[in-house]
mmCIF file of C-alpha atoms in Angstrom:
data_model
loop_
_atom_site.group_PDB
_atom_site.id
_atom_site.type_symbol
_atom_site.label_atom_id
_atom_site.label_comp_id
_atom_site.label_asym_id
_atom_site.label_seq_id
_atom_site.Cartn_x
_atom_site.Cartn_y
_atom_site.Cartn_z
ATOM 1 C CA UNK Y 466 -0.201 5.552 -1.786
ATOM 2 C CA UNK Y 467 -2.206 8.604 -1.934
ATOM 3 C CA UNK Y 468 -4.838 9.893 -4.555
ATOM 4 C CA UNK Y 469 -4.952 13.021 -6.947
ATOM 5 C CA UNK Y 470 -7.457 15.008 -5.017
ATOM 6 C CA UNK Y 471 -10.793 15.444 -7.352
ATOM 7 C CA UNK Y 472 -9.878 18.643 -8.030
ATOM 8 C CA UNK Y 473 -7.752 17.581 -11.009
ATOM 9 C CA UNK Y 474 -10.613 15.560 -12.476
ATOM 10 C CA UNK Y 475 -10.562 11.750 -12.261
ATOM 11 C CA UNK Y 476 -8.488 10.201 -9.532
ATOM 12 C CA UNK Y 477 -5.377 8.109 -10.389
ATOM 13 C CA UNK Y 478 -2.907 6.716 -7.908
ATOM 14 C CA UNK Y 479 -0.386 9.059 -7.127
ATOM 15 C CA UNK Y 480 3.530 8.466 -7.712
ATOM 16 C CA UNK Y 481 5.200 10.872 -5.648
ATOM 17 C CA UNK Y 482 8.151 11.079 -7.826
ATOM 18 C CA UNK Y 483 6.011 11.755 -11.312
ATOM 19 C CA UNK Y 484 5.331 15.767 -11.589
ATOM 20 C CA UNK Y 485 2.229 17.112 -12.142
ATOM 21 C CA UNK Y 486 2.897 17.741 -15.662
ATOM 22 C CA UNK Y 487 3.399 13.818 -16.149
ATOM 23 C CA UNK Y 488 -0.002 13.076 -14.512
ATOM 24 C CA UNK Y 489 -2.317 15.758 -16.383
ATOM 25 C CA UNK Y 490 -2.970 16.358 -20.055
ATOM 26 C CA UNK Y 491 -0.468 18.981 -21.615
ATOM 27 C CA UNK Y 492 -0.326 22.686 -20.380
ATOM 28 C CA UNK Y 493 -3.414 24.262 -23.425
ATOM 29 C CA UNK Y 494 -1.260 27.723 -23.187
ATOM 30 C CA UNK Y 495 0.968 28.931 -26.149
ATOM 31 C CA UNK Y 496 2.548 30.882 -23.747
ATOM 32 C CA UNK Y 497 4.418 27.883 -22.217
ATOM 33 C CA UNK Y 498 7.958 27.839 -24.556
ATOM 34 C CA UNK Y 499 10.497 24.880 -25.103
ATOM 35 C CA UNK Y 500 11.740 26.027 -21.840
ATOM 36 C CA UNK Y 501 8.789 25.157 -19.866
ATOM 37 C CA UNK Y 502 10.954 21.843 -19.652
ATOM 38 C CA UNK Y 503 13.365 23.174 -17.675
ATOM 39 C CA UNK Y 504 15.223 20.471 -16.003
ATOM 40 C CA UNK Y 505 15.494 19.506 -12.356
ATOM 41 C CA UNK Y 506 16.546 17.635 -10.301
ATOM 42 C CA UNK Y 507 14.805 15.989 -6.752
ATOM 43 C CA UNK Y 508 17.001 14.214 -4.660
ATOM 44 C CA UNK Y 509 15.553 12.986 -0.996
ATOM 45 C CA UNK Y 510 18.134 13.016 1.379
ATOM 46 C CA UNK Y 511 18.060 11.825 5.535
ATOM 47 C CA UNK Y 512 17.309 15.685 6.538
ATOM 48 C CA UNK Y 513 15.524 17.176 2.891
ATOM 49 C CA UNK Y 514 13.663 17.356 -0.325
ATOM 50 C CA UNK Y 515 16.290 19.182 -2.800
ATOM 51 C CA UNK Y 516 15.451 20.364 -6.099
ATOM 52 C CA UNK Y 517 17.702 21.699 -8.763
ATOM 53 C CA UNK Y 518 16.856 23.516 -11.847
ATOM 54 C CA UNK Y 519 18.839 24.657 -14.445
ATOM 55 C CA UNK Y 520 17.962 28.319 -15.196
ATOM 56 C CA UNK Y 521 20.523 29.598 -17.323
ATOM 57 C CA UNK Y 522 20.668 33.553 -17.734
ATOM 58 C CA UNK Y 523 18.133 34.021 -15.253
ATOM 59 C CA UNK Y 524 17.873 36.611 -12.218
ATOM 60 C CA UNK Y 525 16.244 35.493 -8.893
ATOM 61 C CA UNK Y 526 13.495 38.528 -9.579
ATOM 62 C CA UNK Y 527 12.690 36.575 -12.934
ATOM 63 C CA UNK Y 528 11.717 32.972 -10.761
ATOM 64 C CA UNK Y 529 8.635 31.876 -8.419
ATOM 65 C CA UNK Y 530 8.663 29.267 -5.857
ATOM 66 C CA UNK Y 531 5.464 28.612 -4.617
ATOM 67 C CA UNK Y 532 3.865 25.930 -2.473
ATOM 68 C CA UNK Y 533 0.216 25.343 -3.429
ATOM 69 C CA UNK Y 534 -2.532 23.385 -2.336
ATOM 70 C CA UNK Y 535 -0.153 22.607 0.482
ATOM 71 C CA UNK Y 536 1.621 19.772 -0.954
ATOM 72 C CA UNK Y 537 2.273 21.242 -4.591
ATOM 73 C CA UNK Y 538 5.744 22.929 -5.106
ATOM 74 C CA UNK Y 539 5.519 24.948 -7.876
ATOM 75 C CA UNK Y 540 8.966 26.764 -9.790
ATOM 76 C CA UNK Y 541 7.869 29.272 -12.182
ATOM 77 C CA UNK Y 542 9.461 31.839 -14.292
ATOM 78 C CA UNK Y 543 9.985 33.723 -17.868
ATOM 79 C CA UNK Y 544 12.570 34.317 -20.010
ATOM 80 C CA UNK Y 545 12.201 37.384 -21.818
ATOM 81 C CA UNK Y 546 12.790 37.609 -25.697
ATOM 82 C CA UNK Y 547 15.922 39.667 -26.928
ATOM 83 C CA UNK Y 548 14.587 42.687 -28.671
ATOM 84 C CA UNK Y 549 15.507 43.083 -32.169
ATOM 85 C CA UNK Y 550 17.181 45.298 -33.665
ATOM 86 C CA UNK Y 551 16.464 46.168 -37.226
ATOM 87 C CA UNK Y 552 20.372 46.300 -38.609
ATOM 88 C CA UNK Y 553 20.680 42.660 -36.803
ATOM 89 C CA UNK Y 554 20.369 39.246 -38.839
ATOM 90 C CA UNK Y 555 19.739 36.174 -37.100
ATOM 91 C CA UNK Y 556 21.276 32.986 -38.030
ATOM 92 C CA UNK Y 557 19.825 30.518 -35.485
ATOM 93 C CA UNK Y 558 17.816 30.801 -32.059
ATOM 94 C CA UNK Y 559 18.057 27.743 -30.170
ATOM 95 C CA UNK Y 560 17.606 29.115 -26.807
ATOM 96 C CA UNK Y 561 14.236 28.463 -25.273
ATOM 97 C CA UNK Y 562 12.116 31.584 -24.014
ATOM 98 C CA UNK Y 563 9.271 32.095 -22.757
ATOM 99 C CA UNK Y 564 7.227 31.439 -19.897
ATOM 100 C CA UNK Y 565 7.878 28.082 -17.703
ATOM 101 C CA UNK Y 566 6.788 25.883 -15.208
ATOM 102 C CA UNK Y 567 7.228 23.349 -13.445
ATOM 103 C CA UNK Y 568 5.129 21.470 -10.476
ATOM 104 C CA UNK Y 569 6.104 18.906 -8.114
ATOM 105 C CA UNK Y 570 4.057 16.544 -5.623
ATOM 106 C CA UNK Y 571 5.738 16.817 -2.148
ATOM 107 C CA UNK Y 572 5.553 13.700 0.187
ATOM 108 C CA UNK Y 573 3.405 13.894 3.758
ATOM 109 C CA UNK Y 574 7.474 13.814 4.927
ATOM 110 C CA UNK Y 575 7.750 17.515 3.736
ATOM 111 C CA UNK Y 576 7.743 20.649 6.095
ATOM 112 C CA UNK Y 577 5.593 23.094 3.522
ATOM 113 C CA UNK Y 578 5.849 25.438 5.680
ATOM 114 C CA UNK Y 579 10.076 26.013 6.425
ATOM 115 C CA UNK Y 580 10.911 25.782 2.182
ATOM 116 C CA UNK Y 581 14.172 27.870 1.233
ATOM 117 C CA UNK Y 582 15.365 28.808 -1.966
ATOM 118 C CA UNK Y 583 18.431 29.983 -3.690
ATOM 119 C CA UNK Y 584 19.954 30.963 -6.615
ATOM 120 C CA UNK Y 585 23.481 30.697 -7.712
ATOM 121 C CA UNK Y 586 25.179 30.359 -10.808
ATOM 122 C CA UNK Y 587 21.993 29.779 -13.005
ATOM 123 C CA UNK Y 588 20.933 27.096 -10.719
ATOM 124 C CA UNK Y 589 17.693 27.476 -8.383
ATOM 125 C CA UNK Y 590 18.075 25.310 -5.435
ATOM 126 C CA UNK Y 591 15.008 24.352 -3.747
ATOM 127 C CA UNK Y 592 15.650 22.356 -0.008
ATOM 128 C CA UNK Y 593 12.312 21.480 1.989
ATOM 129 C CA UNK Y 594 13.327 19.986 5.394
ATOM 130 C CA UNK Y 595 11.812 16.669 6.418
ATOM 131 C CA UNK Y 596 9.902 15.752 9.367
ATOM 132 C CA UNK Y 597 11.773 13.418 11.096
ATOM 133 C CA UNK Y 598 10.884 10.087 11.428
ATOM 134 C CA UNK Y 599 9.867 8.947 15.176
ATOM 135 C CA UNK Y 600 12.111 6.821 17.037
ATOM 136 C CA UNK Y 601 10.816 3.645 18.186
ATOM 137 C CA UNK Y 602 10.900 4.132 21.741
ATOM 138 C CA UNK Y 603 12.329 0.991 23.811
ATOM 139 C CA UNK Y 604 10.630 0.669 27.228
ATOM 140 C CA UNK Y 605 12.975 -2.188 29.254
ATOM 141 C CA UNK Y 606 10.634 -4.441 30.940
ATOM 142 C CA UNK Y 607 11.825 -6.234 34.437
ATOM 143 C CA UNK Y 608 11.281 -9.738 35.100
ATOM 144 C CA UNK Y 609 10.279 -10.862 38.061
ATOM 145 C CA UNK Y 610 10.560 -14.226 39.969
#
């Protein structure tokens, strides 16, 4: 297992499958809504990292991806507030707003540098290829005698 660099303060062991956000103290920022807990999904297939996030009502000009510090994927975004208008009542707002991310630990397995993202439907999909593992190579001996 790896270590948080010291950059984020004391060093912990590292699950690669915990985000960032589980590992630090809270985001300090008001700015950060409800919907800073957007949800996604990581699966780890033979080829790829995937991530899915559910982004309801949002365009692809309204959502980051970044990869930081090399090994950080980061999925950021805002949701703007509805302006009012003055001859309007509401009754309830449940949807979140606001600003939102999200950060992810990649695995050494993860090519930073070929990431590809999408958007369809509401959902951002995230695929980072994997290096591929080496093949134990089989040398045939001969016998002699």
């Amino acid at each position: 297992m790896s270590l948080i660099p010291s950059l984020f303060g004391n060093s912990r062991v590292l699950d690669p499958f915990s985000t960032i956000s589980d590992l630090l103290s809270p985001l300090e920022s008001d700015e950060v809504s409800t919907f800073a807990n957007a949800q996604v999904d990581w699966k780890e297939t033979p080829e790829a990292h995937v991530f899915k996030a559910d982004l309801p009502g949002l365009k692809k000009e309204e959502v980051k991806v970044e990869v930081e510090e090399g090994r950080v994927l980061q999925i950021s975004g805002e949701r703007s507030v509805e302006k009012e208008d003055k001859n309007e009542k509401w009754h309830r707002v449940e949807r979140g707003r606001g600003k939102f991310l999200r950060r992810f630990w990649l695995p050494q397995d993860a090519k930073v540098d070929e990431v590809k993202a999408s958007m369809e439907n509401g959902v951002l999909t995230v695929t980072i290829p994997k290096v591929p593992e080496p093949k134990p190579q089989v040398k045939s001996v001969e016998i002699t005698g």
